[in-house]
PDB file of C-alpha atoms in Angstrom:
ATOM      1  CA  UNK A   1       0.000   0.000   0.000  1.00  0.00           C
ATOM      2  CA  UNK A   2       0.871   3.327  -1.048  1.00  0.00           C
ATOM      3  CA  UNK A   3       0.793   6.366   1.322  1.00  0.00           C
ATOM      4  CA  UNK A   4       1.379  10.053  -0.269  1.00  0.00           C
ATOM      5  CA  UNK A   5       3.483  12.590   2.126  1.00  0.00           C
ATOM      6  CA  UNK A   6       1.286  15.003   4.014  1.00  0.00           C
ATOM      7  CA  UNK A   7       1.212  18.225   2.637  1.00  0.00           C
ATOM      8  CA  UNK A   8       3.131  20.907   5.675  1.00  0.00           C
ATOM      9  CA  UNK A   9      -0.232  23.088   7.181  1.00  0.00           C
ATOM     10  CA  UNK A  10       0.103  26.328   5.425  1.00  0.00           C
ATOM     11  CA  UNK A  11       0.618  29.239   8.208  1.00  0.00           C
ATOM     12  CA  UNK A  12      -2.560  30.956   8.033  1.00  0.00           C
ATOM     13  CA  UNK A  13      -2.943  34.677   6.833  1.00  0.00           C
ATOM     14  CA  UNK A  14      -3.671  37.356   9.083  1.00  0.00           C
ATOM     15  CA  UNK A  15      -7.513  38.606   8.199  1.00  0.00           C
ATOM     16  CA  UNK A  16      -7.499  41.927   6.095  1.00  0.00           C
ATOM     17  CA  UNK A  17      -9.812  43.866   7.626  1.00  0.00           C
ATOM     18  CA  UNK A  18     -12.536  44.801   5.631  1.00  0.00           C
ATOM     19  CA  UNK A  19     -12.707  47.951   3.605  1.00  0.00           C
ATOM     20  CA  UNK A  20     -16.032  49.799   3.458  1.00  0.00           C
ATOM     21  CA  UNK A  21     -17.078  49.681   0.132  1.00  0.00           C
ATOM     22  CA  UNK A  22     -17.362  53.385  -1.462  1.00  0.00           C
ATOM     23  CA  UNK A  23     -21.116  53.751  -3.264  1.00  0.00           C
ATOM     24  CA  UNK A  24     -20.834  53.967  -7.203  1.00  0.00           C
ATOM     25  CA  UNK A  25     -23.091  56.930  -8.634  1.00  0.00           C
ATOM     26  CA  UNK A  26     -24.895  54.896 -11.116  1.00  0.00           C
ATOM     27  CA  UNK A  27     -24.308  56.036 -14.697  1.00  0.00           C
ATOM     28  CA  UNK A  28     -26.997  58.333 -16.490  1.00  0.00           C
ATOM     29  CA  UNK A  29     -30.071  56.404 -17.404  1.00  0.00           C
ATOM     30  CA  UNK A  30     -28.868  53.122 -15.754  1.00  0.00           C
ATOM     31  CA  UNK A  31     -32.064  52.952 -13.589  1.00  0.00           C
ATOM     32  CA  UNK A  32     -35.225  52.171 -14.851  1.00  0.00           C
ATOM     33  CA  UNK A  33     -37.931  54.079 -13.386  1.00  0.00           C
ATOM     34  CA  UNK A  34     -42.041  53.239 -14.224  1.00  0.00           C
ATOM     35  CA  UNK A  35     -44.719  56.658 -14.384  1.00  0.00           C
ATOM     36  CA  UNK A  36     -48.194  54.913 -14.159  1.00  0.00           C
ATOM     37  CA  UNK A  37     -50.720  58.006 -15.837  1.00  0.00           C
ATOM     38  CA  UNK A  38     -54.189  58.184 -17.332  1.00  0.00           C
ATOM     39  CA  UNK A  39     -55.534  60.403 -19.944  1.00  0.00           C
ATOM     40  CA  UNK A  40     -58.923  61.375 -18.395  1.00  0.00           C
ATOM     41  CA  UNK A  41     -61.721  61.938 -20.861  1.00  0.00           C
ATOM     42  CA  UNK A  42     -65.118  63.696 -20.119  1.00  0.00           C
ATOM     43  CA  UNK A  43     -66.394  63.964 -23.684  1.00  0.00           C
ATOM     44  CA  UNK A  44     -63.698  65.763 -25.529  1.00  0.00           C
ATOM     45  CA  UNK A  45     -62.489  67.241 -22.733  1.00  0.00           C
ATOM     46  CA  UNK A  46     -59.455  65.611 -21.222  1.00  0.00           C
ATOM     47  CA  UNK A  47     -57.775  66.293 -17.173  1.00  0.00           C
ATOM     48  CA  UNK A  48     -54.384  67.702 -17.181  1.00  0.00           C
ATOM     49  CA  UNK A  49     -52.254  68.880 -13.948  1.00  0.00           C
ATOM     50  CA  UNK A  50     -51.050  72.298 -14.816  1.00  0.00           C
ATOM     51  CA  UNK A  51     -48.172  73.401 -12.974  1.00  0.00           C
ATOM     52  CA  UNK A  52     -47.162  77.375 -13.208  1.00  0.00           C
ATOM     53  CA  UNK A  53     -43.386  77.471 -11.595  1.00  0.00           C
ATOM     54  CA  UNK A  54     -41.005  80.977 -11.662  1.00  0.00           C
ATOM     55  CA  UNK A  55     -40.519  81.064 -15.671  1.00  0.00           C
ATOM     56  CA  UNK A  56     -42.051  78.374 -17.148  1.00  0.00           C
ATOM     57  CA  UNK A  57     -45.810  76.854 -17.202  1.00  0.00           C
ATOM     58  CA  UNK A  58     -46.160  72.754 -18.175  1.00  0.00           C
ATOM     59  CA  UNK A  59     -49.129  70.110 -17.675  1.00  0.00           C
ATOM     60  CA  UNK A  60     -48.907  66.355 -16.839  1.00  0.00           C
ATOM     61  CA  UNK A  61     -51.255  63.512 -17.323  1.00  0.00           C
ATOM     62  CA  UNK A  62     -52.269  62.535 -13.966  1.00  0.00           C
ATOM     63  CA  UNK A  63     -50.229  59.640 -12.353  1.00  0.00           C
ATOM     64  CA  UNK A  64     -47.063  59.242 -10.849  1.00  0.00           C
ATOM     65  CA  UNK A  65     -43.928  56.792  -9.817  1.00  0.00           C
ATOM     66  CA  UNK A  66     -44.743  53.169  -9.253  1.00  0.00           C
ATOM     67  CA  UNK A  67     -43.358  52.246  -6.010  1.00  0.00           C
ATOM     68  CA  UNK A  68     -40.833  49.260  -5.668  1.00  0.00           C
ATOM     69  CA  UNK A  69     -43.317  45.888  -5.902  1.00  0.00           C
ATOM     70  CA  UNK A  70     -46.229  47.375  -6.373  1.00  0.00           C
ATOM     71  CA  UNK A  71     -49.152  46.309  -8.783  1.00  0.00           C
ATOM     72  CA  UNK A  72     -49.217  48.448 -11.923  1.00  0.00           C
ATOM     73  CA  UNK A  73     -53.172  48.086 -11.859  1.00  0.00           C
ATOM     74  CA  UNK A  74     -52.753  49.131  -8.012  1.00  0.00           C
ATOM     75  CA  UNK A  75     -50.289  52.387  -8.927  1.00  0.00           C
ATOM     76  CA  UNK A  76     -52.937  53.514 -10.940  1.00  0.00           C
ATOM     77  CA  UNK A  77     -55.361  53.087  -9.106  1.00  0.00           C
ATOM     78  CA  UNK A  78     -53.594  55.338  -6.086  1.00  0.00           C
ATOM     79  CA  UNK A  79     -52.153  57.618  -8.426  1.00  0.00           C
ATOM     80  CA  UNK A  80     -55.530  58.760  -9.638  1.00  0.00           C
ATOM     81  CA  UNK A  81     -57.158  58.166  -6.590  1.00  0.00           C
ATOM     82  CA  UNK A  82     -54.632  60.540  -5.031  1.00  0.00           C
ATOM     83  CA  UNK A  83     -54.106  63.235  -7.622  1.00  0.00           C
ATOM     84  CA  UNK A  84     -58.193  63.092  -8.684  1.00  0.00           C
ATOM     85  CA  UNK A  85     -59.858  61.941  -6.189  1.00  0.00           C
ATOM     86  CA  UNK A  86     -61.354  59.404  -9.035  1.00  0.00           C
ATOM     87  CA  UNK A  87     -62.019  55.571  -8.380  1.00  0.00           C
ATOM     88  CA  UNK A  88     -61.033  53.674 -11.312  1.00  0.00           C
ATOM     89  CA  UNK A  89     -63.914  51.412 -10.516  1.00  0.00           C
ATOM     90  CA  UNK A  90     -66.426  54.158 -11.953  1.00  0.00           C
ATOM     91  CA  UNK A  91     -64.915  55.164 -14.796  1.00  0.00           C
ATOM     92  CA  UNK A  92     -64.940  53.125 -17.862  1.00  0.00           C
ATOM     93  CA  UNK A  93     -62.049  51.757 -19.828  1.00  0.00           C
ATOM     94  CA  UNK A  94     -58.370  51.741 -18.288  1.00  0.00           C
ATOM     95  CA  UNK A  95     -56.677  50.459 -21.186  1.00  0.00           C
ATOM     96  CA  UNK A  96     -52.633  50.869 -22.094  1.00  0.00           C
ATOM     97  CA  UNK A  97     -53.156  53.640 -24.726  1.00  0.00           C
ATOM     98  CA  UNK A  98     -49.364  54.551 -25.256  1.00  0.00           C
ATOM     99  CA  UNK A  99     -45.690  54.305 -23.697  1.00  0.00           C
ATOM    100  CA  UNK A 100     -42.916  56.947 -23.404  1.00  0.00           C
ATOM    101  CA  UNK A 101     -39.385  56.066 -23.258  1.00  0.00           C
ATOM    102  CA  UNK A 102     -37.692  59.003 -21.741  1.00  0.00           C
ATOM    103  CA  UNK A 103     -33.794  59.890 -21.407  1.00  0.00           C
ATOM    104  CA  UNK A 104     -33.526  63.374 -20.930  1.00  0.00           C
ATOM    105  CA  UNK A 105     -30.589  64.773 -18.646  1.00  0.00           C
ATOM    106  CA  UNK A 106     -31.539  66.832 -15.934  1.00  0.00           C
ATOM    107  CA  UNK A 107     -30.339  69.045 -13.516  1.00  0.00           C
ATOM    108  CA  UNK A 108     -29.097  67.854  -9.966  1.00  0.00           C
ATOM    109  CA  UNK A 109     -26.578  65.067  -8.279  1.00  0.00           C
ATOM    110  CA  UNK A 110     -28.842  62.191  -8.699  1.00  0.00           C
ATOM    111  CA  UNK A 111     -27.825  61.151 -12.598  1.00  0.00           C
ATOM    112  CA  UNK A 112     -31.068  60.786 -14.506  1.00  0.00           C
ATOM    113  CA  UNK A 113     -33.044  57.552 -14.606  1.00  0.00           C
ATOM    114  CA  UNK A 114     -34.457  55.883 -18.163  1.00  0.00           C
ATOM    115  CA  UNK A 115     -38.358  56.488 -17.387  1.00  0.00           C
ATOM    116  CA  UNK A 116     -40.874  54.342 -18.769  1.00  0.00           C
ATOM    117  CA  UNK A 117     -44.306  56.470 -19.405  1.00  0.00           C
ATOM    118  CA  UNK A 118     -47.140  54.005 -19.128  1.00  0.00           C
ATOM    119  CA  UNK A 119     -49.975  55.957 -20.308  1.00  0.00           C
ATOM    120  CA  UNK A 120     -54.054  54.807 -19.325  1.00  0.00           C
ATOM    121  CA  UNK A 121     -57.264  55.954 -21.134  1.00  0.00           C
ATOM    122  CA  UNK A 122     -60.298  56.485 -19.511  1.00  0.00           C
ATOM    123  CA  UNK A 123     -64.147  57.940 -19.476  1.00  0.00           C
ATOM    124  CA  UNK A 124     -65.984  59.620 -17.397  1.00  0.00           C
ATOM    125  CA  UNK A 125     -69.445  61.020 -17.470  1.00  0.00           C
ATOM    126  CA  UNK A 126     -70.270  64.945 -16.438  1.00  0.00           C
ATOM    127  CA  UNK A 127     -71.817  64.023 -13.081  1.00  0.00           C
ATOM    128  CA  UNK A 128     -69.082  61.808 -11.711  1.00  0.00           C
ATOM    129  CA  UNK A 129     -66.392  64.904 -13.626  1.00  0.00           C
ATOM    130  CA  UNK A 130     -68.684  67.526 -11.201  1.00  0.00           C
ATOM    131  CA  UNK A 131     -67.183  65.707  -8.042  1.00  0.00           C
ATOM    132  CA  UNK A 132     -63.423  65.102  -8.582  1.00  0.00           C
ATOM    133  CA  UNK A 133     -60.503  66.908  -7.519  1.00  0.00           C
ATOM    134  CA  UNK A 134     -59.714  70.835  -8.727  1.00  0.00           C
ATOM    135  CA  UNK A 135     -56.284  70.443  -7.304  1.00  0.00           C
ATOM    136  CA  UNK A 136     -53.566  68.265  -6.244  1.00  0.00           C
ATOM    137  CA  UNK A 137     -51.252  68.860  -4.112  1.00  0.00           C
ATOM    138  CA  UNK A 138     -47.685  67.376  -4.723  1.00  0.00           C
ATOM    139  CA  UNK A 139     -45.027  67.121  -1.784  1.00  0.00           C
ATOM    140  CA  UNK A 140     -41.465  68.332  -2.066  1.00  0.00           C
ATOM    141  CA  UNK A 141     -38.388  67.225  -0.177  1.00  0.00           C
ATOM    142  CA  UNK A 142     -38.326  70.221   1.793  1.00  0.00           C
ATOM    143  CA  UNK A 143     -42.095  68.939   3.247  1.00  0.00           C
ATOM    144  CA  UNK A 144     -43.648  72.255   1.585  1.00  0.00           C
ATOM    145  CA  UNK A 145     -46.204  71.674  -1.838  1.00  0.00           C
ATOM    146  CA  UNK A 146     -46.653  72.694  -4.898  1.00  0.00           C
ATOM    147  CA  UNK A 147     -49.507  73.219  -6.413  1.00  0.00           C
ATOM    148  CA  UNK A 148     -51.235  71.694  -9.192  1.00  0.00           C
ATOM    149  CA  UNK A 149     -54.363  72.978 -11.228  1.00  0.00           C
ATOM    150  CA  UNK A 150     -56.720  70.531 -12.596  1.00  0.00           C
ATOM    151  CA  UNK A 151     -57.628  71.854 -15.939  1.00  0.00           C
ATOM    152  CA  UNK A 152     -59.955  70.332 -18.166  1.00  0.00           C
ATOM    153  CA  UNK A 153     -59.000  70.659 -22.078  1.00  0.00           C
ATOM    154  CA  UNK A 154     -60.693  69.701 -25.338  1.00  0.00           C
ATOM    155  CA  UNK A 155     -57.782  67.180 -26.122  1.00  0.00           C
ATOM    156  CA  UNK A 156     -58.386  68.830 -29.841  1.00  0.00           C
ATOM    157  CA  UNK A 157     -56.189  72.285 -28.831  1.00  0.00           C
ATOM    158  CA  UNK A 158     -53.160  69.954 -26.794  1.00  0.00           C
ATOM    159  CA  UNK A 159     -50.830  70.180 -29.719  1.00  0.00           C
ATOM    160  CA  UNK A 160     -48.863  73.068 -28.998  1.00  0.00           C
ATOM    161  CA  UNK A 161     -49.039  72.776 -25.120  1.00  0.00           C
ATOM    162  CA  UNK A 162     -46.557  72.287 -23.142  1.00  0.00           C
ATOM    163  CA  UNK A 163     -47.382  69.289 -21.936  1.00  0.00           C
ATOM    164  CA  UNK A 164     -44.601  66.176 -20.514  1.00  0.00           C
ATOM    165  CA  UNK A 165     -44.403  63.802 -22.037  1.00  0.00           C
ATOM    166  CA  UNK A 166     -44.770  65.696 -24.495  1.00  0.00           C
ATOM    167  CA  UNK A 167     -47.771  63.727 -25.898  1.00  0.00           C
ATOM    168  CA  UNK A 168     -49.858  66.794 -27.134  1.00  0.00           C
ATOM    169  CA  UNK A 169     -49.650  66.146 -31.058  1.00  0.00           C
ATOM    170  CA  UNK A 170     -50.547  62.216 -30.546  1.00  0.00           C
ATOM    171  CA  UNK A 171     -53.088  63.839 -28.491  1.00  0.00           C
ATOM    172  CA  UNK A 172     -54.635  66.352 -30.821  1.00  0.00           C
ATOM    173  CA  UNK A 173     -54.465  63.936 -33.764  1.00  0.00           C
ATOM    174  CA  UNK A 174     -56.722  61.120 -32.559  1.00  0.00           C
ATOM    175  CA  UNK A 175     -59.894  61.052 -34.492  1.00  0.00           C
ATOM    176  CA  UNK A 176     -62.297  60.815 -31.307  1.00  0.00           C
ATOM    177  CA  UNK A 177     -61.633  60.185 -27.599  1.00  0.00           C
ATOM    178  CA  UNK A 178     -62.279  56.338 -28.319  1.00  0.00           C
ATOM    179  CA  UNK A 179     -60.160  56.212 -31.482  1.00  0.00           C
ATOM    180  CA  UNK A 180     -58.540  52.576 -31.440  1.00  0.00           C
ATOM    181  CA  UNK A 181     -54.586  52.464 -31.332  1.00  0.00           C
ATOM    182  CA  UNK A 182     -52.551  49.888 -32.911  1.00  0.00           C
ATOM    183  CA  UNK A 183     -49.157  51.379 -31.923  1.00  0.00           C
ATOM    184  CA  UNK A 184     -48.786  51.911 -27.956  1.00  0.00           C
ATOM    185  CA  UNK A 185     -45.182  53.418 -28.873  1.00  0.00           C
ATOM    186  CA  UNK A 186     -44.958  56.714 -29.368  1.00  0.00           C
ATOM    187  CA  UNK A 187     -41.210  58.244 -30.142  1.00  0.00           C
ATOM    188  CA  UNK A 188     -38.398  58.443 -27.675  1.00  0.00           C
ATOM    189  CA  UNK A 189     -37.831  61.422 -25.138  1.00  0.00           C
ATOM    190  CA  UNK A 190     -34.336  62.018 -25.421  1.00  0.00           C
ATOM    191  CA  UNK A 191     -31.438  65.492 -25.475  1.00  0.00           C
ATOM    192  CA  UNK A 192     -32.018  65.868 -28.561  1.00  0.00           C
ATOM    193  CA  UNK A 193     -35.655  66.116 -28.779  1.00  0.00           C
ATOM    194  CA  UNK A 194     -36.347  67.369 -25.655  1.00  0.00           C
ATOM    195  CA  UNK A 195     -34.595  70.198 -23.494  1.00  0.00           C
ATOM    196  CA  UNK A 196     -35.435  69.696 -19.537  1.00  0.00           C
ATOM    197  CA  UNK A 197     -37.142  72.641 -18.336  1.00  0.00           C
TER     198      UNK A 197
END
């Protein structure tokens, strides 16, 4: 029988201590962010925030960031709950009507996120219109708010606001409120399309 020379113990290594690791600043656009919004309709008349700031008016489609793990249906549904006061359940339709890829750079440390723009259609009659929300109220860091103005606008005349995503000429150039869409895409957000105001 054959035995094989044991191998000398190796003197062990005195333990490195362990170096805090120093937090990378993710590269522009390497986050993916989700905006759950609705296009409201009440006849031809469509609910847009309008936000006046020092220099510069724009409007938004009601809606907001999807928070980590939630429910798309369910970030909707809060979204417009909280910027509308509007229950999904009692309006009709809620169907995917377009999506906005968006990477635009913008100002401050955090580098910009790639935002996916999931964009909702619904209706509404008059009466159920007469009891939602005239404003919404949307928190800053500082714990102060700014404003919004609910403003109800005959989707026809949206072309040439300014309205982000800038959706206004897809807007203007549907054919009625229930006009079917066979492309959910609409074009790209980027720097050069798009300056960050």
């Amino acid at each position: 029988m054959t035995t094989t020379p044991a191998t000398p113990a190796t003197p062990a290594t005195p333990a490195t201590p362990a170096t805090p690791a120093t937090p990378m600043t993710p590269a522009p656009f390497s986050r993916i962010k989700i905006r759950t919004g609705a296009l409201v309709f009440c006849g031809h008349d469509v609910a847009l925030i309008r936000r006046d700031r020092a220099g510069s008016t724009h409007y938004t489609p009601p809606g907001g960031n999807v928070e980590d793990g939630e429910d798309l249906r369910e970030a909707l549904r809060r979204e417009l709950a909280e910027e509308l006061d509007l229950d999904i359940d009692q309006a009709e339709g809620g169907e995917l009507l377009w999506v906005v890829d968006q990477r635009v750079t913008r100002p401050g440390p955090t580098p910009p996120p790639r935002k996916l723009h999931l964009i909702h259609r619904f209706h509404i009659s008059p009466e159920l219109r007469d009891t939602l929300a005239e404003q919404e109220l949307d928190e800053l860091p500082d714990g102060s708010h700014e404003v919004g103005v609910i403003e109800w606008v005959d989707y026809r005349k949206t072309a040439e606001l300014p309205i982000f995503p800038p959706i206004g000429p897809a807007l203007a150039a549907l054919t009625d409120p229930r006009a079917v869409i066979t492309d959910a895409a609409l074009d790209a957000v980027t720097d050069e399309t798009y300056t960050w105001v």
